[in-house]
Amino acid sequence: MLDFKLDEIEQSGDFYTRNFQPTPEENKLVLNMGPQHPSTHGVLRIILEIDGEYILRAEPVLGYIHRMQEKMAEVKTYPQYLPNMGRVDYLHALAWNWAYAGAVEKLMGLEVPERAEYIRVITCELNRINSHLLWWGAYLLDLGAFTPIMYAFADREIVMDILQRITGSRLTYCYYRFGGVSADIDQKFINDTREFCKYMRGRFPIYKDLVTDNIILRKRVEDIGHINLETCRKYGATGPVLRGSGKPYDVRRAEPYSVYDRFDFEIPVYDEKDALARYLVRMDEMEQSLRIIEQALDSLPEGDYIHPKTPKNPKPPKGEAYFAVEGARGKIGVYLVSDGSKSPYRLKLRSPGFSNLSLFAEIARGTLLADAISILGSLDLVIPEIDR
Amino acid sequence: MMVKKIAQTLTGLWSLVVGLRVTGKNFFQPQITVHYPREKVESIEGYRGHIELVPKDNDPFTARCMACGSCARVCPSGCITLHIKKVTEPAVSAKKEDNSQKPEQNNQKAAPAKKTKTKRVLEAFELNYNYCSLCGLCVQSCPAGGLRFSDNVYLAGFSRKEFEFDLLARMRAQKEGK
Amino acid sequence: MKNFCISLDKLIPAVKELDNLGYFLEDVCCVHVKEGFELVYHFDHWDNPGRITLRTLISDDQQAETISHIFPGADWHERECYDFFGVHFKGHKNLIPLLLPPDLNEHPLLKNKKKQKELSHILPDCECVTAPQDEEFDNWLNTFNKDK
Ligand code: SF4
Ligand code: SF4
């Protein structure tokens, strides 16, 4: 027997639910998706107002894995903050490594030896492939296909083995240092990487046969979650989300950092603006990453892997620096303000997922609940990066 | 219109067959997963276990560490605690041998005149592995090359206490075991 | 890379101009200094890359102006600033905590008096924040439009 009073219902829910919908409304159901929903990949919560199967309003609630990374920066010395970067975005950790190291180097005017730049490019691109592979598996898992993630993990394993030998970790890398990287690569690394590039090329047709052409997937992603360019611009979306909407904007091209201007690669772009377009952009990006890796291996110069005169306790001069890199999810930016002491005065992390997710509320309006899952997955969210 | 629909349906169905072919092929491939405790992965080369002390080349019971404290300072998580004993030795020219066994205060008084040397001796190297992020900053910061990563990666325990090691004792125990 | 220090009144028109020119918002960032809060807005452009930084200074008890009606993406960035620094954005529709728990009455990135630095101390070659130079932005705008 159900026995409850109406005013009790009115007061139910937490701060965010009450803020979202102060009083219950007829024919509208408020539903909390998350924070323990499998398709939110971690702890994202989305409050939905639904009418039947249709979403009327959505509001993401963040902060469940917030760690105050920016405060941590202010109480640690510059090198001590390095391991944090591997934990901001655990899938593309090296890009964050790079953004932070790059910002400090820029402020200090520290030069990075060529070999180190090449090593950074190679490892960062390997990491990007890894990130996209996991996204691929997890996205299909959201859509109800279980096996693809097994294929993705088998391939990821190879990259992780390669990176593990050099960096010492498999996921939360802390490999880049100010002025270079922490360890040199050897012949075995080069051979393994070349072999992996060849192997991976052979895998793409299999992925295509198994998943991309599959009619069931097509029905779930085609014509779903259109994001037009204007929305992208207003919300500051970058990365595959933007490129899936038809704008070939890539930080590696737009403001080339490191040695990216020496490589010949394409920026995959699709005009369809839907979830499928974002899917295809990522699939193509993996191939482009392989191209970059091979070119970098071919022209790998000899030399130091870290600047020999890197100070142990760097004290960058007063001033500010902004360093942006292209992560797997978009533009990663680190804004550093220094007061000349041994720890940053202010460090702001611009995470691409944060901006990409902020447009979800707008595009989810009017879609089916099941499609919202598909849209959410196609944005490639990594919650620790969004919450920081 | 009708023809187009049928064609679409057929290509759709065919895509499923193509996908199944991939699955079928892989079904007969050898297994690639490893059944962990029964089997172990072949190579953990490069994978970082907790840090350990490197013994001196000529004396496997003494650590290279000269107790400078730089690793403890650089560690972001404050995992490392050094227990250092300050031993004051007389300068080489001093003849009295029993000087070194005398309590420290006596020595310090005499210090300016006699030019004694204070040596920092490592008594224990305490690592709180619970908070270690395996970043490698300590290893890099060591001026004596006294730290490295161990290959002790299959670690499991029931309480935090089990991950607080004295690395110096561990190093010696390992050598004795050999 | 362009750097403009503008007064608070000029912020909204300037952001509107950038919106018209097709810039997108990278982030909104706040720095706590002795003079108050320095708000830093980073913009970039897809087709002719080059970061535009707008900065404006508000005193400790002053309210900032929201730009979330021009760039809805600023909504979350401003909420984040509110979380970390307690800066109020006038006109913001939904200024509730974003990353921190709603019952936390603390702003973790505020610096105490001892730790605060003067703006001139952290930005040695950017004296303009205290003396806004709005004309510079207008000049740049004019040349930008002419080039087109
Ligand atoms: S590896 Fe890093 S976290 Fe671990 S003890 Fe060394 S410095 Fe500390
Ligand atoms: S840095 Fe090396 S020498 Fe110094 S205390 Fe640590 S282990 Fe010993």
XYZ file of C-alpha atoms and ligand atoms in Angstrom:
730
model
C 0.000 0.000 0.000
C 1.409 3.309 -0.996
C 1.038 5.879 1.656
C 2.704 9.236 1.239
C 1.718 12.842 1.412
C 2.027 15.213 -1.470
C 4.021 17.863 0.385
C 6.613 15.226 1.173
C 7.121 14.651 -2.492
C 7.438 18.327 -3.049
C 10.306 18.495 -0.647
C 12.050 15.452 -1.974
C 15.194 15.720 -4.008
C 18.314 17.627 -3.245
C 19.315 21.212 -3.853
C 19.770 20.737 -7.583
C 16.515 18.921 -8.170
C 14.584 21.563 -6.269
C 16.363 24.283 -8.150
C 15.582 22.517 -11.404
C 11.912 22.129 -10.717
C 10.633 23.873 -7.591
C 7.187 22.305 -7.672
C 6.008 19.161 -9.416
C 4.230 19.794 -12.663
C 1.604 17.745 -14.331
C 2.655 15.378 -17.104
C 6.293 16.126 -16.478
C 8.525 13.682 -14.766
C 11.825 14.707 -13.282
C 14.361 11.974 -13.694
C 17.877 11.837 -12.378
C 20.187 10.150 -14.820
C 23.296 9.368 -12.863
C 25.518 9.892 -10.985
C 25.733 6.124 -11.149
C 24.447 5.635 -14.633
C 26.637 3.368 -16.749
C 26.449 5.596 -19.794
C 27.729 8.648 -17.991
C 31.172 7.059 -17.671
C 31.888 7.954 -14.168
C 29.942 10.247 -12.032
C 27.974 12.695 -14.072
C 24.423 13.416 -13.161
C 21.879 14.840 -15.496
C 18.506 16.020 -14.315
C 15.937 15.496 -16.997
C 12.432 16.721 -17.290
C 10.660 14.269 -19.505
C 7.293 13.906 -21.055
C 6.889 10.284 -21.934
C 10.059 9.377 -23.763
C 10.881 12.911 -24.790
C 13.247 15.235 -23.014
C 11.863 18.676 -22.332
C 14.742 20.071 -20.361
C 18.094 18.809 -19.180
C 20.622 20.080 -16.731
C 23.929 18.400 -16.016
C 25.065 18.465 -12.417
C 28.807 18.287 -12.015
C 31.251 18.065 -9.217
C 30.971 14.470 -8.077
C 34.627 13.849 -8.765
C 35.851 17.375 -8.246
C 39.318 17.451 -6.708
C 40.174 21.141 -6.807
C 43.153 20.619 -9.061
C 43.615 24.364 -9.395
C 44.055 24.809 -5.664
C 46.505 21.947 -5.536
C 48.660 23.782 -8.027
C 48.936 26.749 -5.725
C 50.243 24.751 -2.808
C 52.719 22.608 -4.682
C 55.942 23.448 -6.389
C 56.086 23.347 -10.165
C 57.505 19.827 -10.536
C 55.329 18.489 -7.766
C 52.253 19.313 -9.779
C 53.336 17.171 -12.721
C 51.748 13.919 -11.517
C 48.415 15.703 -11.188
C 48.233 16.147 -14.923
C 47.989 12.426 -15.508
C 44.908 12.374 -13.370
C 42.979 15.241 -14.849
C 42.143 13.290 -17.958
C 43.193 9.710 -17.487
C 42.535 8.808 -21.104
C 44.716 11.368 -22.791
C 47.056 12.019 -19.920
C 50.021 12.933 -22.078
C 48.224 15.829 -23.703
C 47.658 17.328 -20.279
C 51.254 16.594 -19.361
C 52.187 18.535 -22.417
C 49.884 21.464 -21.820
C 51.257 22.035 -18.342
C 54.891 21.439 -19.202
C 54.433 23.659 -22.238
C 52.974 26.523 -20.239
C 55.843 26.454 -17.762
C 58.415 26.192 -20.535
C 56.826 29.079 -22.351
C 56.989 31.282 -19.292
C 60.544 30.268 -18.480
C 61.691 30.479 -22.047
C 63.040 26.975 -21.730
C 63.954 25.321 -24.955
C 63.015 21.723 -25.569
C 65.541 19.639 -27.515
C 64.327 18.406 -30.879
C 64.489 14.789 -29.974
C 62.312 15.430 -26.956
C 59.762 17.193 -29.153
C 59.630 14.195 -31.449
C 59.291 11.805 -28.555
C 56.474 13.940 -27.247
C 54.693 13.865 -30.574
C 55.018 10.101 -30.878
C 53.882 9.290 -27.372
C 51.107 11.853 -27.406
C 49.698 10.485 -30.651
C 49.915 6.914 -29.375
C 48.002 8.066 -26.368
C 45.415 9.736 -28.582
C 44.815 6.474 -30.417
C 44.393 4.791 -27.077
C 41.904 7.364 -25.964
C 39.861 7.092 -29.133
C 39.917 3.309 -28.915
C 38.500 3.371 -25.438
C 35.902 5.878 -26.467
C 34.967 3.643 -29.363
C 34.506 0.607 -27.166
C 32.691 2.473 -24.432
C 30.398 4.301 -26.811
C 29.272 1.061 -28.377
C 28.821 -0.354 -24.932
C 26.435 2.521 -24.221
C 24.552 1.688 -27.360
C 24.229 -1.917 -26.314
C 27.008 -3.657 -28.216
C 29.244 -5.535 -25.874
C 31.971 -7.171 -27.962
C 33.584 -4.114 -29.607
C 35.081 -3.012 -26.326
C 36.920 -6.323 -26.180
C 38.493 -5.640 -29.557
C 39.338 -2.130 -28.452
C 40.940 -3.330 -25.260
C 43.013 -5.919 -27.049
C 44.462 -3.181 -29.261
C 44.827 -0.723 -26.427
C 46.867 -3.296 -24.601
C 49.553 -3.131 -27.262
C 49.883 0.625 -26.994
C 49.887 0.473 -23.237
C 52.693 -2.078 -23.303
C 54.691 0.163 -25.583
C 54.159 3.232 -23.452
C 54.675 1.348 -20.227
C 58.229 0.415 -21.125
C 59.118 4.064 -21.573
C 56.950 5.943 -19.157
C 56.549 3.389 -16.405
C 52.785 3.654 -16.217
C 49.904 2.321 -18.201
C 47.288 4.974 -17.715
C 48.101 7.966 -15.562
C 51.328 8.965 -17.213
C 53.682 11.428 -15.678
C 56.250 11.404 -18.420
C 56.883 14.919 -19.651
C 59.209 17.124 -17.698
C 60.048 20.766 -18.070
C 62.434 20.864 -20.983
C 61.859 17.353 -22.245
C 60.719 13.937 -21.162
C 61.798 11.780 -18.263
C 63.328 8.906 -20.228
C 64.714 8.346 -23.680
C 63.160 5.944 -26.157
C 65.152 3.020 -27.439
C 65.269 0.839 -30.515
C 62.767 -1.629 -29.144
C 60.266 1.149 -28.642
C 60.756 2.267 -32.233
C 60.377 -1.252 -33.597
C 57.331 -1.969 -31.491
C 55.703 1.266 -32.514
C 56.331 0.656 -36.195
C 54.894 -2.795 -35.864
C 51.881 -1.435 -34.070
C 51.266 1.111 -36.836
C 51.216 -1.671 -39.378
C 49.006 -3.849 -37.226
C 46.589 -1.034 -36.464
C 46.134 -0.234 -40.150
C 44.918 -3.777 -40.605
C 42.461 -3.377 -37.780
C 40.514 -0.448 -39.209
C 38.791 -2.502 -41.945
C 37.772 -4.996 -39.286
C 36.291 -2.223 -37.174
C 34.473 -0.976 -40.201
C 33.001 -4.350 -41.020
C 32.169 -5.166 -37.467
C 30.696 -1.877 -36.347
C 30.785 1.165 -38.567
C 28.779 -0.339 -41.383
C 26.483 -2.169 -39.073
C 22.896 -1.232 -39.714
C 21.977 -1.284 -36.032
C 24.672 1.242 -35.171
C 23.728 3.416 -38.101
C 20.158 3.583 -36.896
C 21.327 4.683 -33.469
C 23.724 7.404 -34.580
C 22.631 8.683 -37.947
C 20.706 11.944 -37.871
C 20.918 12.162 -34.127
C 22.181 15.027 -32.038
C 22.748 17.682 -34.644
C 25.080 20.385 -33.428
C 25.338 23.302 -35.750
C 28.402 25.466 -35.997
C 26.813 28.417 -34.292
C 26.097 26.304 -31.212
C 29.681 25.056 -31.252
C 30.962 28.598 -31.328
C 28.680 29.925 -28.639
C 29.643 27.140 -26.292
C 33.281 26.952 -27.255
C 33.127 23.333 -28.382
C 36.326 22.011 -29.903
C 37.867 18.753 -30.990
C 35.959 16.003 -32.791
C 32.659 17.615 -31.778
C 33.526 20.711 -33.764
C 35.074 18.778 -36.632
C 31.980 16.603 -36.828
C 30.063 19.811 -37.388
C 32.135 20.695 -40.391
C 34.877 22.988 -39.129
C 38.432 21.775 -39.641
C 39.793 23.484 -36.558
C 42.668 21.718 -34.889
C 45.139 23.333 -32.507
C 47.941 21.332 -34.107
C 47.261 23.287 -37.276
C 45.782 26.536 -36.028
C 48.524 27.403 -33.574
C 51.160 24.782 -34.251
C 53.101 23.941 -31.142
C 56.181 21.787 -30.893
C 57.078 20.237 -34.256
C 53.606 19.554 -35.591
C 54.113 21.933 -38.473
C 56.638 19.505 -39.948
C 54.237 16.647 -40.405
C 51.892 16.012 -43.209
C 48.498 15.010 -41.918
C 44.895 15.747 -42.622
C 42.230 17.065 -40.346
C 39.235 14.786 -40.737
C 36.053 16.740 -41.000
C 32.450 15.744 -41.655
C 29.602 18.034 -42.481
C 26.710 15.950 -41.221
C 26.843 17.426 -37.699
C 25.308 14.291 -36.169
C 26.617 11.608 -33.842
C 27.788 9.545 -36.805
C 29.922 12.416 -38.053
C 31.650 12.692 -34.697
C 32.124 8.933 -34.720
C 33.726 8.995 -38.143
C 35.972 11.931 -37.271
C 37.471 9.945 -34.425
C 37.914 6.848 -36.542
C 39.756 8.878 -39.172
C 41.808 10.670 -36.568
C 43.327 7.425 -35.437
C 44.600 6.834 -38.945
C 46.040 10.336 -39.099
C 47.753 9.787 -35.771
C 49.412 6.709 -37.217
C 50.641 8.817 -40.102
C 52.124 11.378 -37.761
C 53.808 8.694 -35.685
C 55.408 7.086 -38.712
C 56.690 10.388 -40.026
C 58.063 11.293 -36.621
C 59.814 7.944 -36.331
C 61.330 8.393 -39.769
C 62.807 11.757 -38.947
C 63.638 11.201 -35.292
C 66.752 13.254 -34.602
C 69.545 12.316 -32.245
C 70.266 14.393 -29.196
C 69.158 15.035 -25.664
C 65.799 13.900 -24.441
C 65.726 16.634 -21.843
C 67.312 20.037 -21.754
C 70.549 19.550 -19.832
C 70.211 22.797 -17.928
C 66.699 22.316 -16.671
C 66.576 23.766 -13.192
C 65.565 21.334 -10.499
C 63.346 23.800 -8.740
C 62.149 26.070 -11.478
C 61.009 29.541 -10.581
C 59.467 30.989 -13.716
C 59.643 34.763 -13.915
C 56.636 36.900 -13.090
C 54.067 36.942 -15.808
C 51.536 34.732 -17.474
C 51.444 32.129 -20.181
C 48.710 30.311 -22.026
C 49.543 27.065 -23.710
C 47.034 25.125 -25.752
C 47.345 21.641 -27.167
C 44.971 19.429 -29.082
C 43.740 16.659 -26.858
C 41.595 13.735 -27.863
C 38.560 15.708 -26.794
C 39.544 19.115 -28.049
C 41.479 22.144 -27.062
C 43.273 21.767 -23.789
C 44.480 25.028 -22.346
C 46.624 25.799 -19.357
C 46.703 29.387 -18.181
C 49.513 30.000 -15.772
C 50.130 33.096 -13.706
C 53.394 33.241 -11.858
C 54.558 35.613 -9.181
C 58.121 34.440 -9.448
C 57.939 32.032 -6.543
C 58.359 28.300 -6.615
C 54.675 27.512 -6.959
C 52.123 28.932 -9.391
C 50.145 31.973 -8.327
C 47.152 30.814 -10.309
C 46.700 27.937 -12.667
C 43.600 27.598 -14.750
C 42.869 24.414 -16.615
C 40.664 24.727 -19.625
C 39.234 21.321 -20.271
C 37.592 20.653 -23.609
C 35.029 18.286 -22.130
C 33.699 21.057 -19.925
C 32.751 23.201 -22.893
C 31.572 20.246 -24.955
C 29.255 19.050 -22.235
C 27.836 22.501 -21.608
C 26.031 22.406 -24.929
C 24.324 19.127 -24.099
C 21.380 20.841 -22.407
C 20.621 22.665 -25.602
C 20.866 19.798 -28.057
C 19.106 17.290 -25.823
C 15.918 19.316 -25.816
C 13.189 17.480 -27.684
C 15.103 14.271 -28.260
C 14.242 10.782 -27.142
C 15.788 9.631 -23.904
C 17.575 6.798 -25.697
C 19.008 9.264 -28.184
C 20.292 11.437 -25.383
C 22.496 8.528 -24.331
C 23.788 8.313 -27.849
C 24.476 12.047 -27.935
C 26.181 11.997 -24.574
C 28.437 9.189 -25.718
C 29.258 10.922 -28.962
C 30.608 13.911 -27.022
C 33.274 11.632 -25.528
C 33.093 12.754 -21.932
C 35.732 12.073 -19.379
C 34.267 13.249 -16.123
C 37.478 13.765 -14.127
C 38.564 16.176 -16.796
C 35.311 18.101 -16.644
C 35.214 18.283 -12.868
C 38.954 18.687 -12.438
C 10.434 3.610 -53.662
C 9.604 0.049 -52.829
C 12.656 -1.241 -54.619
C 14.845 1.220 -52.755
C 13.434 0.106 -49.410
C 14.070 -3.525 -50.185
C 17.578 -2.754 -51.337
C 18.225 -0.840 -48.147
C 16.959 -3.670 -46.032
C 19.120 -6.140 -47.897
C 22.291 -4.070 -47.499
C 21.393 -3.651 -43.862
C 21.051 -7.377 -43.407
C 24.227 -7.988 -45.337
C 26.100 -5.650 -42.980
C 25.111 -7.941 -40.139
C 26.480 -10.948 -42.001
C 29.755 -9.113 -42.624
C 29.988 -8.289 -38.944
C 29.291 -11.864 -37.959
C 32.056 -13.004 -40.249
C 34.515 -10.935 -38.207
C 33.168 -12.402 -35.026
C 33.401 -15.883 -36.472
C 36.989 -15.415 -37.523
C 37.983 -14.194 -34.117
C 36.114 -17.012 -32.439
C 38.704 -19.441 -33.688
C 41.710 -17.292 -32.793
C 43.791 -18.232 -29.797
C 42.784 -16.653 -26.544
C 44.537 -13.416 -25.743
C 43.429 -12.775 -22.207
C 45.504 -13.942 -19.292
C 43.872 -15.617 -16.335
C 45.589 -13.719 -13.605
C 46.544 -15.552 -10.543
C 46.944 -18.763 -12.531
C 48.995 -17.081 -15.230
C 50.923 -13.890 -15.197
C 51.619 -11.450 -17.987
C 54.956 -12.085 -19.578
C 56.498 -8.699 -19.536
C 56.213 -6.054 -16.925
C 59.361 -4.428 -18.206
C 59.445 -0.798 -17.278
C 56.348 -1.017 -15.156
C 56.927 0.782 -11.926
C 56.657 -0.930 -8.622
C 57.306 1.029 -5.464
C 60.692 2.668 -5.167
C 63.624 0.877 -3.605
C 67.109 1.806 -2.488
C 70.072 0.959 -4.637
C 72.929 -0.670 -2.746
C 76.495 0.407 -3.205
C 78.400 -1.487 -5.817
C 81.100 -2.621 -3.450
C 78.921 -3.165 -0.410
C 75.464 -4.642 -0.932
C 74.405 -3.878 2.641
C 74.923 -0.152 2.438
C 72.674 2.085 0.430
C 74.045 4.604 -1.990
C 71.780 7.093 -0.296
C 73.654 9.816 1.493
C 70.619 11.085 3.341
C 70.447 14.440 1.649
C 66.672 14.556 1.854
C 66.107 15.826 -1.648
C 63.723 12.986 -2.528
C 61.609 13.636 0.553
C 61.391 17.316 -0.347
C 60.401 16.805 -3.947
C 57.783 14.121 -3.371
C 54.369 15.625 -4.106
C 52.585 13.400 -1.653
C 55.088 13.425 1.163
C 55.538 9.659 1.048
C 59.134 9.632 2.114
C 60.330 10.085 5.682
C 63.998 9.833 6.408
C 65.311 8.841 9.783
C 68.743 10.251 10.005
C 71.280 9.950 12.712
C 73.912 12.598 12.870
C 77.186 11.027 13.666
C 79.985 13.344 14.483
C 83.321 12.034 13.634
C 86.594 13.562 14.584
C 88.722 14.921 11.849
C 91.217 12.482 10.464
C 94.059 14.118 12.318
C 92.467 13.469 15.739
C 93.995 10.470 17.364
C 91.623 9.536 20.124
C 89.468 6.753 18.847
C 86.929 6.695 21.632
C 85.852 10.190 20.675
C 83.298 8.902 18.250
C 81.518 6.909 20.903
C 81.075 9.843 23.208
C 77.695 11.534 23.431
C 77.148 14.228 20.842
C 77.000 17.237 23.117
C 80.525 16.743 24.214
C 81.672 16.685 20.671
C 79.812 19.738 19.605
C 81.483 21.819 22.210
C 84.813 20.777 20.929
C 83.755 21.048 17.327
C 85.026 24.456 16.267
C 88.473 23.823 17.572
C 88.969 20.291 16.362
C 87.326 20.467 12.936
C 85.068 17.518 13.379
C 82.963 16.254 10.514
C 79.241 15.628 10.897
C 78.086 12.711 8.869
C 74.463 11.986 8.201
C 73.780 8.330 8.435
C 70.590 6.798 7.184
C 68.892 4.764 9.861
C 65.638 4.055 8.152
C 64.039 5.045 4.893
C 60.335 5.050 5.428
C 58.065 4.902 2.403
C 54.347 5.318 2.705
C 53.317 3.591 -0.464
C 49.635 4.361 0.114
C 50.057 7.878 -1.185
C 52.713 7.288 -3.809
C 51.687 8.197 -7.322
C 54.717 6.531 -8.923
C 55.634 9.749 -10.617
C 59.347 9.194 -10.512
C 60.299 12.640 -9.283
C 62.191 11.225 -6.312
C 64.181 8.871 -8.492
C 65.150 11.719 -10.770
C 66.008 14.098 -7.998
C 68.450 11.801 -6.260
C 71.985 13.114 -6.720
C 73.533 9.773 -5.777
C 71.443 7.589 -8.068
C 70.266 5.908 -4.928
C 66.682 5.180 -5.862
C 65.021 3.069 -8.501
C 61.701 1.426 -9.129
C 61.350 -2.137 -7.967
C 59.547 -4.817 -9.907
C 57.413 -5.621 -6.911
C 54.106 -4.921 -8.594
C 51.845 -7.713 -7.436
C 51.083 -6.157 -4.111
C 47.929 -6.666 -2.158
C 47.070 -6.246 1.474
C 44.307 -5.812 3.977
C 45.374 -2.659 5.743
C 47.284 0.503 5.087
C 49.972 -0.548 7.510
C 51.066 -3.201 5.068
C 52.118 -0.544 2.592
C 54.402 1.342 4.873
C 57.839 -0.009 4.250
C 61.260 0.625 5.605
C 63.230 0.462 2.404
C 66.597 0.188 4.097
C 65.548 -2.873 6.044
C 63.976 -4.272 2.896
C 67.151 -3.833 0.935
C 69.202 -5.606 3.581
C 66.696 -8.402 3.989
C 66.718 -8.956 0.259
C 70.457 -9.242 0.180
C 70.512 -11.628 3.094
C 67.919 -13.748 1.439
C 70.136 -14.217 -1.565
C 47.925 37.140 -29.445
C 46.224 40.330 -28.396
C 45.824 41.629 -24.933
C 43.249 44.243 -24.000
C 42.640 45.724 -20.617
C 39.217 47.242 -20.573
C 36.905 48.723 -18.019
C 33.923 46.797 -16.771
C 31.436 49.001 -18.646
C 33.204 48.295 -21.876
C 33.214 44.532 -21.376
C 29.754 43.709 -22.705
C 30.099 45.806 -25.887
C 33.541 44.362 -26.483
C 32.345 40.802 -26.071
C 29.460 41.560 -28.412
C 31.896 42.822 -31.013
C 33.966 39.681 -30.709
C 30.810 37.625 -31.049
C 29.976 39.451 -34.264
C 33.456 38.818 -35.574
C 32.996 35.088 -35.077
C 35.217 34.520 -32.084
C 34.560 31.676 -29.697
C 35.044 31.687 -25.968
C 37.866 29.578 -24.627
C 37.451 30.245 -20.965
C 36.707 32.734 -18.266
C 39.253 32.869 -15.549
C 39.581 34.800 -12.347
C 42.704 35.796 -10.458
C 42.594 37.106 -6.920
C 44.976 40.001 -6.447
C 45.408 42.780 -3.952
C 43.331 45.197 -6.020
C 40.437 42.772 -6.232
C 39.610 40.248 -8.885
C 41.119 40.237 -12.297
C 38.759 38.608 -14.769
C 40.434 37.166 -17.818
C 38.425 36.196 -20.880
C 40.161 34.183 -23.559
C 38.750 34.182 -27.066
C 39.988 32.550 -30.205
C 38.945 32.338 -33.795
C 38.586 29.274 -36.010
C 39.599 30.831 -39.277
C 42.227 33.342 -38.268
C 43.693 31.924 -35.096
C 45.130 34.264 -32.545
C 44.075 34.551 -28.968
C 42.289 37.678 -27.807
C 42.523 38.249 -24.095
C 40.141 40.668 -22.479
C 40.859 41.564 -18.912
C 39.028 43.702 -16.489
C 39.478 44.464 -12.867
C 36.771 44.542 -10.229
C 37.226 45.379 -6.589
C 36.559 42.839 -3.856
C 32.970 43.874 -3.273
C 32.063 44.746 -6.833
C 29.904 42.561 -9.024
C 30.962 41.445 -12.448
C 28.775 41.462 -15.524
C 27.669 38.211 -17.021
C 28.362 37.483 -20.649
C 26.317 34.289 -20.639
C 23.565 35.905 -22.695
C 26.077 36.500 -25.473
C 28.083 33.306 -25.098
C 25.935 30.693 -23.344
C 29.127 28.717 -22.875
C 30.236 31.330 -20.352
C 27.423 30.215 -18.085
C 29.425 27.377 -16.565
C 32.694 29.260 -16.539
C 31.088 32.028 -14.539
C 29.509 29.570 -12.176
C 32.939 28.105 -11.679
C 34.352 31.538 -10.827
C 31.497 32.008 -8.410
C 32.353 28.672 -6.819
C 36.031 29.284 -6.451
C 36.119 33.005 -5.723
C 32.611 34.052 -4.774
C 32.482 36.567 -7.603
C 28.921 37.517 -8.460
C 27.955 37.944 -12.058
C 25.163 40.434 -12.493
C 22.416 39.134 -14.722
C 23.428 35.490 -14.580
C 20.294 33.341 -14.751
C 21.417 30.385 -12.731
C 24.287 31.334 -10.475
C 24.389 28.232 -8.312
C 27.411 26.154 -7.335
C 28.695 24.039 -10.173
C 31.642 22.034 -8.965
C 31.526 22.512 -5.214
C 28.782 21.229 -2.925
C 25.941 23.737 -2.519
C 26.208 23.811 1.265
C 29.862 24.764 1.285
C 30.196 28.383 2.270
C 33.770 28.754 1.278
C 35.645 29.898 -1.745
C 38.813 27.876 -1.881
C 40.813 29.964 -4.317
C 40.525 33.203 -2.373
C 43.919 34.218 -1.152
C 44.478 35.664 2.271
C 46.060 39.071 2.692
C 49.505 37.628 3.124
C 49.457 35.648 -0.081
C 47.873 38.313 -2.242
C 50.123 40.018 -4.708
C 49.676 43.284 -6.448
C 48.754 43.099 -10.096
C 51.901 44.899 -11.113
C 53.787 42.183 -9.295
C 52.384 39.275 -11.269
C 51.977 41.049 -14.578
C 55.030 43.287 -14.806
C 54.393 44.501 -18.325
C 50.679 44.943 -18.078
C 50.100 48.128 -16.122
C 46.990 48.829 -18.072
C 44.638 46.795 -15.890
C 44.423 49.513 -13.299
C 44.179 52.167 -15.992
C 41.916 50.660 -18.620
C 42.661 51.500 -22.200
C 39.382 51.057 -23.975
C 40.471 52.960 -27.065
C 43.092 50.368 -27.841
C 40.404 47.771 -28.318
C 38.423 50.104 -30.550
C 41.488 50.810 -32.629
C 42.196 47.150 -33.056
C 38.569 46.573 -34.001
C 38.747 49.215 -36.676
C 41.901 47.830 -38.227
C 40.469 44.332 -38.041
C 37.332 45.390 -39.859
C 39.332 47.297 -42.441
C 41.478 44.268 -43.208
C 38.385 42.307 -43.956
S 57.399 8.132 -7.028
Fe 56.604 10.207 -6.692
S 54.959 9.958 -5.197
Fe 56.179 8.071 -5.143
S 57.657 8.405 -3.504
Fe 58.635 9.069 -5.402
S 58.219 11.251 -5.557
Fe 56.814 10.407 -4.018
S 67.637 11.905 -2.784
Fe 68.879 10.028 -2.872
S 70.626 10.463 -1.553
Fe 69.088 12.023 -1.072
S 67.943 11.156 0.648
Fe 66.837 10.561 -1.213
S 67.679 8.538 -1.739
Fe 69.087 9.452 -0.266
